CSV table of C-alpha atoms in Angstrom, one decimal:
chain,number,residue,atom,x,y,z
A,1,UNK,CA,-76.2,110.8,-121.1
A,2,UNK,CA,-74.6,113.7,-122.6
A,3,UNK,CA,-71.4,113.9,-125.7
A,4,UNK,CA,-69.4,116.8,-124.3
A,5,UNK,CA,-66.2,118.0,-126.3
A,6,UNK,CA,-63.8,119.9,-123.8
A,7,UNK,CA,-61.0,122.5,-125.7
A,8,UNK,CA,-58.1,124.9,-123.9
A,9,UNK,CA,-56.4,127.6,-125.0
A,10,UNK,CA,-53.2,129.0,-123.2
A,11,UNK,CA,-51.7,127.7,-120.1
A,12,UNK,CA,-50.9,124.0,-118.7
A,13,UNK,CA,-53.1,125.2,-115.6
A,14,UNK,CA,-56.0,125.7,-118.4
A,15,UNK,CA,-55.2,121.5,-119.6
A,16,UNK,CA,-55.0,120.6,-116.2
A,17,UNK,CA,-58.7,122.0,-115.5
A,18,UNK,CA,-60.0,120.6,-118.7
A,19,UNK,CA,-58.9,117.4,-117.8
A,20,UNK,CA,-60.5,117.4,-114.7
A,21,UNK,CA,-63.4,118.9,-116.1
A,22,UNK,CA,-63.8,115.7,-118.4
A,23,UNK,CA,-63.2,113.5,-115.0
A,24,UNK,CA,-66.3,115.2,-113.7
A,25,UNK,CA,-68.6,114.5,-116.2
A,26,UNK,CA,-67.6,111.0,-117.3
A,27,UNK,CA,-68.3,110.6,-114.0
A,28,UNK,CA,-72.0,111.0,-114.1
A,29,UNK,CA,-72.1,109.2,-117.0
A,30,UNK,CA,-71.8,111.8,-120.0
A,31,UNK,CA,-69.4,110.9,-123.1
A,32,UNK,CA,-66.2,112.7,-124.3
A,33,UNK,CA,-66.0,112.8,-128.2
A,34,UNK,CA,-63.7,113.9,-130.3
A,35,UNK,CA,-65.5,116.0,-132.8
A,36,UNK,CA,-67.0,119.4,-131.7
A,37,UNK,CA,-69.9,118.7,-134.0
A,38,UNK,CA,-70.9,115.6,-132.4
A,39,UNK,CA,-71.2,117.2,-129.2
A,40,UNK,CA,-74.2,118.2,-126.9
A,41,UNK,CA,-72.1,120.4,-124.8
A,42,UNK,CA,-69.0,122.0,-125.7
A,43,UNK,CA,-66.8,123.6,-123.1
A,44,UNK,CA,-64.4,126.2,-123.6
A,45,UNK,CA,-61.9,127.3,-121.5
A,46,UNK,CA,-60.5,130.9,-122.9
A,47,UNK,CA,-57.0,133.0,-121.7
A,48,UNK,CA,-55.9,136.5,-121.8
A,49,UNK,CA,-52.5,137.0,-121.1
A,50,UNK,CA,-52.2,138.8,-124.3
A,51,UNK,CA,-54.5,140.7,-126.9
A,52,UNK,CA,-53.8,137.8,-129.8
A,53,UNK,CA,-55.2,135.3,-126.8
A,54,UNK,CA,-58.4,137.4,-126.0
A,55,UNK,CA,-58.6,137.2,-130.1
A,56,UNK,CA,-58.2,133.4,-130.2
A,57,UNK,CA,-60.5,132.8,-127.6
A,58,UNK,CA,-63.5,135.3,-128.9
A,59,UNK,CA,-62.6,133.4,-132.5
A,60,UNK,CA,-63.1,129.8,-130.8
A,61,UNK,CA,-66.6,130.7,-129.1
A,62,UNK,CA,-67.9,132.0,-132.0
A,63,UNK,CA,-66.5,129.2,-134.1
A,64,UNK,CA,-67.8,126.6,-132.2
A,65,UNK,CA,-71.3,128.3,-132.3
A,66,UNK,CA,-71.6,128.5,-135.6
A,67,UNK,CA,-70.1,124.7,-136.2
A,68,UNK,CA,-72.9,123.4,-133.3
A,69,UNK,CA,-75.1,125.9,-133.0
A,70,UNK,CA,-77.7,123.2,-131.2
A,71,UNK,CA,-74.6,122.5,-128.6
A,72,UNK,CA,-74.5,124.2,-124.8
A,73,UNK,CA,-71.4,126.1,-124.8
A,74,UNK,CA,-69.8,126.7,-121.3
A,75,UNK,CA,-67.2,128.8,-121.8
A,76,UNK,CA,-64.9,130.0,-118.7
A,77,UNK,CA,-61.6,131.4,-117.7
A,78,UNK,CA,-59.6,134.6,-117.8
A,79,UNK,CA,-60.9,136.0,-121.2
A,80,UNK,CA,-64.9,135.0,-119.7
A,81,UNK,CA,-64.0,136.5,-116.4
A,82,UNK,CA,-63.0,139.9,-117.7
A,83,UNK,CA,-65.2,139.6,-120.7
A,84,UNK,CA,-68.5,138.1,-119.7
A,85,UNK,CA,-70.8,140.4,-121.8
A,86,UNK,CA,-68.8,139.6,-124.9
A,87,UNK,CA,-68.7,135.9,-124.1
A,88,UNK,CA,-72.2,135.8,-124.4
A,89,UNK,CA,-72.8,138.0,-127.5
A,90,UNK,CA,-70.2,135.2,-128.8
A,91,UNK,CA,-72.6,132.7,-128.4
A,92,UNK,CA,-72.0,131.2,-125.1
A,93,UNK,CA,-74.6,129.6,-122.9
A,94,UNK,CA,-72.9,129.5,-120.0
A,95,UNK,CA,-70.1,132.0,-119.0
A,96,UNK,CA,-67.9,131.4,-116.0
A,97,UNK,CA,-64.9,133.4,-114.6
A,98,UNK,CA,-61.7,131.6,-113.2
A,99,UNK,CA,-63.6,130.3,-110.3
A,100,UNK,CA,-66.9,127.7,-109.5
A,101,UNK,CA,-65.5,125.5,-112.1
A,102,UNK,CA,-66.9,122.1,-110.3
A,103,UNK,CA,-70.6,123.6,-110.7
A,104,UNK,CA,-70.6,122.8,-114.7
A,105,UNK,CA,-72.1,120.3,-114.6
A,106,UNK,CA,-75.1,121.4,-112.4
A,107,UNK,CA,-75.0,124.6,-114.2
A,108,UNK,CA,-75.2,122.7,-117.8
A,109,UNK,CA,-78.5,120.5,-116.0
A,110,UNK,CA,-79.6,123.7,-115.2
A,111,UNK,CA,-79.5,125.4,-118.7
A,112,UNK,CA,-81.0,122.5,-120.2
A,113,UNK,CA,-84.0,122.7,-118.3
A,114,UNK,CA,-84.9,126.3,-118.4
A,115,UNK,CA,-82.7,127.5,-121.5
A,116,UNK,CA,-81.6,130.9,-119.8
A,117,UNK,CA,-78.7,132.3,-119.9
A,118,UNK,CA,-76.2,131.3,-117.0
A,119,UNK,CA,-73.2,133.6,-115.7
A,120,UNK,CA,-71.2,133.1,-112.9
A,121,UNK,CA,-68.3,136.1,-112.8
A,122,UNK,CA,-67.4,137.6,-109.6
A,123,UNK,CA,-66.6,140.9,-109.7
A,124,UNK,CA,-63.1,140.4,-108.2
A,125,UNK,CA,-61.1,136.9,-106.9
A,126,UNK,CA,-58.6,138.4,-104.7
A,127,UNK,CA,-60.0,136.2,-101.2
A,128,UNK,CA,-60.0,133.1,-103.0
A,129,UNK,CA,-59.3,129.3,-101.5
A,130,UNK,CA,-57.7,127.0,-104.0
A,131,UNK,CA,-60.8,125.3,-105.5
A,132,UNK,CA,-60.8,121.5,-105.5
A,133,UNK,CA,-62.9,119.6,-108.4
A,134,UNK,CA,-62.3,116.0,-107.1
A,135,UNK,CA,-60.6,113.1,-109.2
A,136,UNK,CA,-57.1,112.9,-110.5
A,137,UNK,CA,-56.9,114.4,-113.6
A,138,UNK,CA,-56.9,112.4,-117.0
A,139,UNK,CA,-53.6,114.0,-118.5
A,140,UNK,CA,-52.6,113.7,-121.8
A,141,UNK,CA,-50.3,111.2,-123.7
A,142,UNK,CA,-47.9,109.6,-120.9
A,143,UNK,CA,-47.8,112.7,-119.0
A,144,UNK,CA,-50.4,114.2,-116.3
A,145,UNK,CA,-50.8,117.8,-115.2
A,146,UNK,CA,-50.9,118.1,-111.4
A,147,UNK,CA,-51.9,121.7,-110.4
A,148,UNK,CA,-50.7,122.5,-107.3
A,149,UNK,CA,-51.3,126.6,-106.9
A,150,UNK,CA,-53.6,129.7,-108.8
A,151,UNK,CA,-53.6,133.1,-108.6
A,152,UNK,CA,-50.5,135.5,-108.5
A,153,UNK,CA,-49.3,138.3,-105.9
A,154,UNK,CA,-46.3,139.7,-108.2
A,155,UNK,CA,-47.8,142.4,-110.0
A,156,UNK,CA,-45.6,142.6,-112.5
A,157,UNK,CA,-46.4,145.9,-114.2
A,158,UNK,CA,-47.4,144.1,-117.6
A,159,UNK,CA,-49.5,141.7,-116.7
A,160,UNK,CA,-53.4,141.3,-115.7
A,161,UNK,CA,-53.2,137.5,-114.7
A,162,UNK,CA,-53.4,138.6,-110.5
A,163,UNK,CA,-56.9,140.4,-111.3
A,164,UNK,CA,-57.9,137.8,-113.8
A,165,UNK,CA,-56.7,134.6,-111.2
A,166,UNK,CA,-56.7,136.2,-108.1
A,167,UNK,CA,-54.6,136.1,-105.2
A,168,UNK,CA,-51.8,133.2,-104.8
A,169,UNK,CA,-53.1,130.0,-103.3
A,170,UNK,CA,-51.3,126.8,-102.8
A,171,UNK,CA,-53.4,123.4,-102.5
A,172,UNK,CA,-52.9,121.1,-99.3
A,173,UNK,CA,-49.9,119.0,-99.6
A,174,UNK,CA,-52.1,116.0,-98.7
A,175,UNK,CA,-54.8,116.1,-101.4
A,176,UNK,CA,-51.7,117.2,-103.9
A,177,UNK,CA,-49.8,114.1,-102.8
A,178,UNK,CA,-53.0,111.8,-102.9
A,179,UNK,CA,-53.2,112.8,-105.9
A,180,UNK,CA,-49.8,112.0,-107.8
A,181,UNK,CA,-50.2,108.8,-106.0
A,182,UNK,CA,-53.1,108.2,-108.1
A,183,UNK,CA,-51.8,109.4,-111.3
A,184,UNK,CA,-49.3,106.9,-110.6
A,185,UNK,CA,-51.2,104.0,-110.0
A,186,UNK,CA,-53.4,104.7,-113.6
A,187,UNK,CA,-50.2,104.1,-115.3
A,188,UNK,CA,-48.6,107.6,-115.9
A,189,UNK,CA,-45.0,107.7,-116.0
A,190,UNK,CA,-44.5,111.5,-115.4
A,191,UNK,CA,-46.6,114.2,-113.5
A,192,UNK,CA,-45.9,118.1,-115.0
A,193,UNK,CA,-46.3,120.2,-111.5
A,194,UNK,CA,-48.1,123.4,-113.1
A,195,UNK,CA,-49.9,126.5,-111.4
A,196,UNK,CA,-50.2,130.0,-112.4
A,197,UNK,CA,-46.8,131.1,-110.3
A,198,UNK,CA,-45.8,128.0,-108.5
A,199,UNK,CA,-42.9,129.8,-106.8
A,200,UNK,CA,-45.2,130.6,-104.2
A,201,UNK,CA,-46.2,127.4,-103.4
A,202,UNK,CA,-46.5,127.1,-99.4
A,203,UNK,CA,-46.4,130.8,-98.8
A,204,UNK,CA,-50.1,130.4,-97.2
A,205,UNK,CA,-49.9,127.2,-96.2
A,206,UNK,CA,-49.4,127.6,-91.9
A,207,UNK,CA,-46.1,129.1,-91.3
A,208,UNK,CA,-44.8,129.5,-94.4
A,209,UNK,CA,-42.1,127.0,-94.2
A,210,UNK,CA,-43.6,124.1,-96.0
A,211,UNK,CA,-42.5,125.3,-100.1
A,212,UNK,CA,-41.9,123.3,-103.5
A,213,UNK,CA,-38.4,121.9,-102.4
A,214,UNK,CA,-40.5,119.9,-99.7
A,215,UNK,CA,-43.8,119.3,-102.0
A,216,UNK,CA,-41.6,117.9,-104.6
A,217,UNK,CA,-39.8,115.5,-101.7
A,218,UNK,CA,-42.5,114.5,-100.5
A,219,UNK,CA,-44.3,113.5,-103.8
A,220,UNK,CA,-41.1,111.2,-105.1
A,221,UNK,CA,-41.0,109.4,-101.9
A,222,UNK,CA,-44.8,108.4,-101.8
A,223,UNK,CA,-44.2,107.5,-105.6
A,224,UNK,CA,-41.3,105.0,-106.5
A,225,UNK,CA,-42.9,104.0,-109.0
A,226,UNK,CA,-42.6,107.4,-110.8
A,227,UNK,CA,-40.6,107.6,-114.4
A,228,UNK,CA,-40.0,111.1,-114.3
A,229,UNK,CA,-41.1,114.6,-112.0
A,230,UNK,CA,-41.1,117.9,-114.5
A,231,UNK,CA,-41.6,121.1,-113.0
A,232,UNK,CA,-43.8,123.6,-116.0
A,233,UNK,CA,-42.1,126.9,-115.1
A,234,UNK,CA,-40.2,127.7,-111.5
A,235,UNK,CA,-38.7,131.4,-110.7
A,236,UNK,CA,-35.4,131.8,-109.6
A,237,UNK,CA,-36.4,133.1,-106.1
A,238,UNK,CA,-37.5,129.3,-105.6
A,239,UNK,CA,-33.9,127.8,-106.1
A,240,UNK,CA,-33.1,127.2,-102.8
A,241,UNK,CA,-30.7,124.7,-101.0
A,242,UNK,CA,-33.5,122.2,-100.8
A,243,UNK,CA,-34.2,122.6,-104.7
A,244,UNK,CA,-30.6,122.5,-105.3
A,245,UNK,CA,-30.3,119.2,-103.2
A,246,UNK,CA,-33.4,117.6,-105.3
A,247,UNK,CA,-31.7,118.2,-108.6
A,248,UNK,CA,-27.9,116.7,-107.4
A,249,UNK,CA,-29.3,113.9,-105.6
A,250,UNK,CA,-33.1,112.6,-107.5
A,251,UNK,CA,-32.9,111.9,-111.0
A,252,UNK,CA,-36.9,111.5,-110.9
A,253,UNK,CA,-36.7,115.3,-111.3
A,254,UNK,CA,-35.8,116.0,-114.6
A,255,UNK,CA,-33.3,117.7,-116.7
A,256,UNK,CA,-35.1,120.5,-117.5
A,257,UNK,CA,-36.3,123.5,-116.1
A,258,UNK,CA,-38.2,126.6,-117.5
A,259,UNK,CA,-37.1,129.6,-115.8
A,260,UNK,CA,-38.7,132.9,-116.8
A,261,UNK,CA,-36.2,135.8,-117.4
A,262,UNK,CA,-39.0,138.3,-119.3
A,263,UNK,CA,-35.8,140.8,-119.9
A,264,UNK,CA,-32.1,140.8,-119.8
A,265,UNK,CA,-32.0,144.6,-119.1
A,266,UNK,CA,-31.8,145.7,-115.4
A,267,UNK,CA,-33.6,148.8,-116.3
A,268,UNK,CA,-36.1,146.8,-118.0
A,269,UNK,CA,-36.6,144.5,-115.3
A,270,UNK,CA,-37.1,147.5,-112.8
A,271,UNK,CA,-40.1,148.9,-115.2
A,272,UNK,CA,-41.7,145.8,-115.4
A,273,UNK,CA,-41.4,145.6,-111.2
A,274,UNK,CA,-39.9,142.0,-111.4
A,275,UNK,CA,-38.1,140.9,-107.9
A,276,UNK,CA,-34.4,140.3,-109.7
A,277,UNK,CA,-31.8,141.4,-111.2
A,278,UNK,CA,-29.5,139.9,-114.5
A,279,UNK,CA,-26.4,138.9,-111.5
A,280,UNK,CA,-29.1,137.4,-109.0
A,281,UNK,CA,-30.5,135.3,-112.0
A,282,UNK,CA,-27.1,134.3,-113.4
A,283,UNK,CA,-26.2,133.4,-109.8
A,284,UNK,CA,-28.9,131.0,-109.4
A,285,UNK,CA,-28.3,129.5,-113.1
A,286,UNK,CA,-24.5,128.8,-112.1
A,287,UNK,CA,-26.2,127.1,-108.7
A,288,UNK,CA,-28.5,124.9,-110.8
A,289,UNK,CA,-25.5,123.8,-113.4
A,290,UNK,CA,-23.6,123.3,-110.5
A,291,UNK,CA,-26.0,120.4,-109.0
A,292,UNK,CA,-27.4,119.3,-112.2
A,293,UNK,CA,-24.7,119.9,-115.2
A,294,UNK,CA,-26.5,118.4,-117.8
A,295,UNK,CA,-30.0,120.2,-117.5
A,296,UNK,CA,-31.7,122.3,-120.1
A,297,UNK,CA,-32.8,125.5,-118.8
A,298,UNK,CA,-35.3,127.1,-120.7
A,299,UNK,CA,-37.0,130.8,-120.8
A,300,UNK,CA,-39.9,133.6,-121.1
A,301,UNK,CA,-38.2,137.1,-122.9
A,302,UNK,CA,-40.5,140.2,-123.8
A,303,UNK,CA,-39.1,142.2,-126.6
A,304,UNK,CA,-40.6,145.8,-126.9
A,305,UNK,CA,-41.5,146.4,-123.5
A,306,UNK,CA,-42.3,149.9,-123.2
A,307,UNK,CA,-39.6,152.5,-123.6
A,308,UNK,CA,-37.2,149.7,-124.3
A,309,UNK,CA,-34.4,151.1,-125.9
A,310,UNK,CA,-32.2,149.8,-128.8
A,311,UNK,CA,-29.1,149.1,-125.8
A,312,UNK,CA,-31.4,147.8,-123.3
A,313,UNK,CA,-32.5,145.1,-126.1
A,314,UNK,CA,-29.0,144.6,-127.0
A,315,UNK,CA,-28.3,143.8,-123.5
A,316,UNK,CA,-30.9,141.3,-123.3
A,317,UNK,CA,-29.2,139.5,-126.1
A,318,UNK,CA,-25.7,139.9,-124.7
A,319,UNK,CA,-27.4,138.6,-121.2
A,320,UNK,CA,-29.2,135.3,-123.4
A,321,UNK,CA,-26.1,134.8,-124.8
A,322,UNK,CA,-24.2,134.6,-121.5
A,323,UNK,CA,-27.0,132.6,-119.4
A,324,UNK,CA,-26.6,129.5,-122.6
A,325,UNK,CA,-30.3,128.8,-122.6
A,326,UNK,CA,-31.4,126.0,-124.3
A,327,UNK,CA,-34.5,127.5,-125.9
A,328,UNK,CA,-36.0,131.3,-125.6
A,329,UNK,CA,-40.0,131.8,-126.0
A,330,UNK,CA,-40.0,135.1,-127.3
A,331,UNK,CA,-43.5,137.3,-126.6
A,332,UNK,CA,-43.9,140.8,-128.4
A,333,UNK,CA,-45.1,142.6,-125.7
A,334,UNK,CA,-48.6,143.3,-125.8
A,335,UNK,CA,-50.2,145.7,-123.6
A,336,UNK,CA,-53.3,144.7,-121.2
A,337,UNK,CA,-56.0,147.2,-119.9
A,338,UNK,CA,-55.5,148.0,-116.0
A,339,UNK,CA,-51.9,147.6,-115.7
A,340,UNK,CA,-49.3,150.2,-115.4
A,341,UNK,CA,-47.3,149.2,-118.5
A,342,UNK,CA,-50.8,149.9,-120.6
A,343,UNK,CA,-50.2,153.3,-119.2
A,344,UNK,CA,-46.5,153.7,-121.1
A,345,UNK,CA,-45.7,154.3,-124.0
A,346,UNK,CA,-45.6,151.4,-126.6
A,347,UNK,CA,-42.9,150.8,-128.7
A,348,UNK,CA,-43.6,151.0,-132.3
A,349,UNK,CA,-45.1,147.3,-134.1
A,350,UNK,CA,-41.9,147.4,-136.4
A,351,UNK,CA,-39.2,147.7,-133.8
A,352,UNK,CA,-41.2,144.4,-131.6
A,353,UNK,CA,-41.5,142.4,-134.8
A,354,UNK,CA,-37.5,143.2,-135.6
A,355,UNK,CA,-36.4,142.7,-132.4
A,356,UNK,CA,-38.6,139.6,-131.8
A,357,UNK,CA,-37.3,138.0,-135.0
A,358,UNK,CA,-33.6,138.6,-133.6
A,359,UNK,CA,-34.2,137.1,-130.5
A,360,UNK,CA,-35.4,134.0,-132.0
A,361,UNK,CA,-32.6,133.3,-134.7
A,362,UNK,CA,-30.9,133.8,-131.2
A,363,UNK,CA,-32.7,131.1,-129.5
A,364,UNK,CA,-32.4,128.9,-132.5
A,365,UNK,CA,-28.8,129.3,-132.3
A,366,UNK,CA,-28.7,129.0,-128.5
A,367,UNK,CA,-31.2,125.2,-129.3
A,368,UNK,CA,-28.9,123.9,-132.0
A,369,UNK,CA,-25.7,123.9,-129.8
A,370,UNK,CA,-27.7,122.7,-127.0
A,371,UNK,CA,-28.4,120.0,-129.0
A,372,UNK,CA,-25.0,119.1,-130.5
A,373,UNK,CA,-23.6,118.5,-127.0
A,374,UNK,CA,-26.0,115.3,-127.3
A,375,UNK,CA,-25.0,113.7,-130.9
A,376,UNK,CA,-23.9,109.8,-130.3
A,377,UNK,CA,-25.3,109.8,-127.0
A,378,UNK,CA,-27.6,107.3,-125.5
A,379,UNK,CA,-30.5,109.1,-123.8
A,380,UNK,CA,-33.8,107.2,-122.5
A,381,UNK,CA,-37.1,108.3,-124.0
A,382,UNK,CA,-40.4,108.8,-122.9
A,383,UNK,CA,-42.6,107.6,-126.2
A,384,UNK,CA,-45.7,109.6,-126.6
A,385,UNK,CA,-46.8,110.0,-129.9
A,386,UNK,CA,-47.2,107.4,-133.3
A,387,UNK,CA,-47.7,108.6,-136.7
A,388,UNK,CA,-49.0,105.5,-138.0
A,389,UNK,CA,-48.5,106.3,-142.2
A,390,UNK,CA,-44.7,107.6,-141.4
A,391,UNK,CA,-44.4,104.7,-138.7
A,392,UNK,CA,-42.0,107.3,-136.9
A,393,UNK,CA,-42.6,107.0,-132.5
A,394,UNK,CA,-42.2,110.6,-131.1
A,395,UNK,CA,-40.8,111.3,-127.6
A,396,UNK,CA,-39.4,113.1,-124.9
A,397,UNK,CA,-35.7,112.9,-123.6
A,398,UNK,CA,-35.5,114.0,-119.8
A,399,UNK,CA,-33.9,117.6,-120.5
A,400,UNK,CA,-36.6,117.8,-123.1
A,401,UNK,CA,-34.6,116.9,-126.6
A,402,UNK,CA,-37.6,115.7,-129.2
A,403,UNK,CA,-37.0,112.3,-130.7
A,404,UNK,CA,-38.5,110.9,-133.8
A,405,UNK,CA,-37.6,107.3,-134.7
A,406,UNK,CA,-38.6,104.1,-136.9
A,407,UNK,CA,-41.0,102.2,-135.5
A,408,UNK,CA,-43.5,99.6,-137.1
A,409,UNK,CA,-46.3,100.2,-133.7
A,410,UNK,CA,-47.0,102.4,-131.7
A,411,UNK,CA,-44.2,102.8,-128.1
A,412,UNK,CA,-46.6,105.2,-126.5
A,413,UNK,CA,-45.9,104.9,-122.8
A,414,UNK,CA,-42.7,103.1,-123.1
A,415,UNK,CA,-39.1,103.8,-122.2
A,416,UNK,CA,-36.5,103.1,-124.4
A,417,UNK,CA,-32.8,103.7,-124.8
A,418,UNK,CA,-31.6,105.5,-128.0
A,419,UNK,CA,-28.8,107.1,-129.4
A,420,UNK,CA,-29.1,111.0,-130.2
A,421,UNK,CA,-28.3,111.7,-133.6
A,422,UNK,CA,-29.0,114.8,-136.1
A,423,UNK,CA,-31.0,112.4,-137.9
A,424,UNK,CA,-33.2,111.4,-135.2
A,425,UNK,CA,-33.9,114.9,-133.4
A,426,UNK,CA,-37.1,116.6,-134.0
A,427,UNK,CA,-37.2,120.0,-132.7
């Protein structure tokens, strides 16, 4: 028996894999603690979808190696799969890429027994199949990640997650749907459908035909017993009439949706070789209000993308302004080695930082009367969290409005009605 300590950086799809990571090895008997110091093994799972997260996830493997230094330290992902060499000089054990993930555990029986290094990296994970690990995944809080897809065929010029993921590949309806049923039946009220670019779902899956619309169907009518269906980050070319149906007509999907935008500049959006333009994206935002008026749309903007000029920013601003998100995550762009935009010219630290603080008193606008259309409502919440010397409950609302109440236990996993107040909000 074994004490392993599991930690992600980055993406959902990164949780979702830890989580089925720590399925695997409970399985067989080995221990999740809490405490990387108590651990025997300690697996990390690293991203690189910017410089500051190749940072972070060189900073974690060296941390925990100096913290455990006895420990195993598997370390995997897309910083490990384009970085193997400095994984190891990190202190890792065991380096894996962004594929073979179900062979930890062999891999870690392995090490143990002969103490040599282990590193399993392919040299490129453009033919891949999606890569099943087994049991349903073990979640977090009252919510469970359900990956559905990996990999990305976009190419958008500024980013290296296609060569780090490999190509787009949807997993079988049936093992996705088996699945969710099972997540269901341990007592999770809502499933978070991630991937690395979900919008393809389906588009290697026989003819083509089968896509999210239909996944998502399918999935609420073999659960009834499902609280709520959240969707981590959809493009607008996946908005179609089926989609549009599921938000007027099934309130198990929820009010929110995170829609990435990345500019509000057509000119912008050309260099960065995204497959829309600002009137196809408001279009499909009008569609979605249309069906489902109350839902909080939420989105991705990068600020300084090379040879971004003052008015292609402003633009982006006037564009944010017009599309009403609820929220903007605002990313300083960040250039990654292989990609075209690495290639262009960067624009300088002190025009990103400037503009990137803009954009976000922006967003916090764009939040606070998002909000305020709420105030004296009653809204059902989703109780998740318990800070037990405040005695506050924390949860979410269905379009994703943060609620902090009085409570003398803990609600986690319950649904209750309450009204939305300034007082009560916690964003």
């Amino acid at each position: 028996m074994l004490r392993f300590y599991t930690f992600s950086l980055g993406c959902k799809v990164n949780s979702y894999e830890n989580d089925q990571l720590r399925d695997a090895l409970s399985r067989r008997g080995d221990v999740a603690v809490d405490d990387p110091e108590d651990a025997d093994v300690i697996v990390l799972n690293t991203c690189s979808v910017t410089g500051m997260a190749d940072k972070k996830s060189r900073q974690h493997a060296r941390h925990f190696r100096t913290i455990n230094p006895d420990a195993v330290l598997v370390v995997m992902g897309c910083y490990s799969f384009s970085h193997a060499k400095e994984t190891l000089e990190c202190g890792a054990n065991i380096v894996l890429g962004t594929t073979n993930r179900k062979k930890i555990p062999e891999y870690i029986d392995t090490f143990l027994a002969n103490k040599e290094p282990i590193i399993d990296v392919k040299p490129s994970v453009r033919n891949e199949l999606f890569e099943e690990m087994g049991q349903v995944s073990a979640g977090e809080n009252t919510r469970a990640y359900l990956k559905v897809q990996d990999g990305c065929d976009n190419y958008c010029t500024y980013c290296i997650i296609p060569t780090l993921r490999g190509n787009s590949r949807s997993r079988d309806p049936e093992n996705t749907i088996h699945e969710a049923i099972r997540m269901v039946d341990r007592g999770y009220k809502e499933i978070v459908i991630t991937g690395v670019h979900i919008s393809a779902y389906g588009k290697d899956l026989g003819d083509g035909s089968y896509r999210m619309g239909d996944l998502l169907e399918d999935i609420v009518k073999a659960c009834p017993d499902l609280y709520r269906l959240r969707i981590s980050s959809i493009e607008d070319s996946e908005i179609d009439d089926k989609m549009l149906n599921l938000l007027k007509n099934n309130k198990t999907i929820v009010s929110h949706l995170h829609m990435p935008l990345q500019s509000g500049s057509d000119t912008v959006l050309k260099r960065m070789n995204r497959k829309y333009d600002t009137k196809y994206f408001l279009e499909t935002l009008n569609k979605i209000r249309n069906a489902r008026p109350d839902i909080a749309i939420t989105t991705d903007v990068i600020v300084g993308f090379p040879g971004e000029t003052e008015e292609e920013f402003l633009e982006t601003m006037e564009f944010c302004k017009k599309a009403n998100f609820a929220e903007i995550h605002v990313f300083p762009f960040s250039a990654r080695q292989g990609t075209p935009a690495a290639r262009m010219k960067d624009t300088p630290p002190a025009v990103k930082k400037d503009r990137v603080h803009r954009l976000l008193d922006l967003s916090k606008k764009l939040r606070a009367e998002y909000e305020s259309k709420y105030f004296g409502q009653e809204l059902e919440v989703l109780f998740e969290d318990y800070d037990e010397k405040r005695h506050k409950a924390r949860g979410h609302t269905g379009n994703y409005l943060l609620v902090e109440v009085d409570s003398d236990r803990s609600l986690h996993g319950e649904i209750k009605p309450v009204i939305y107040t300034m007082s009560n909000k916690a964003d």
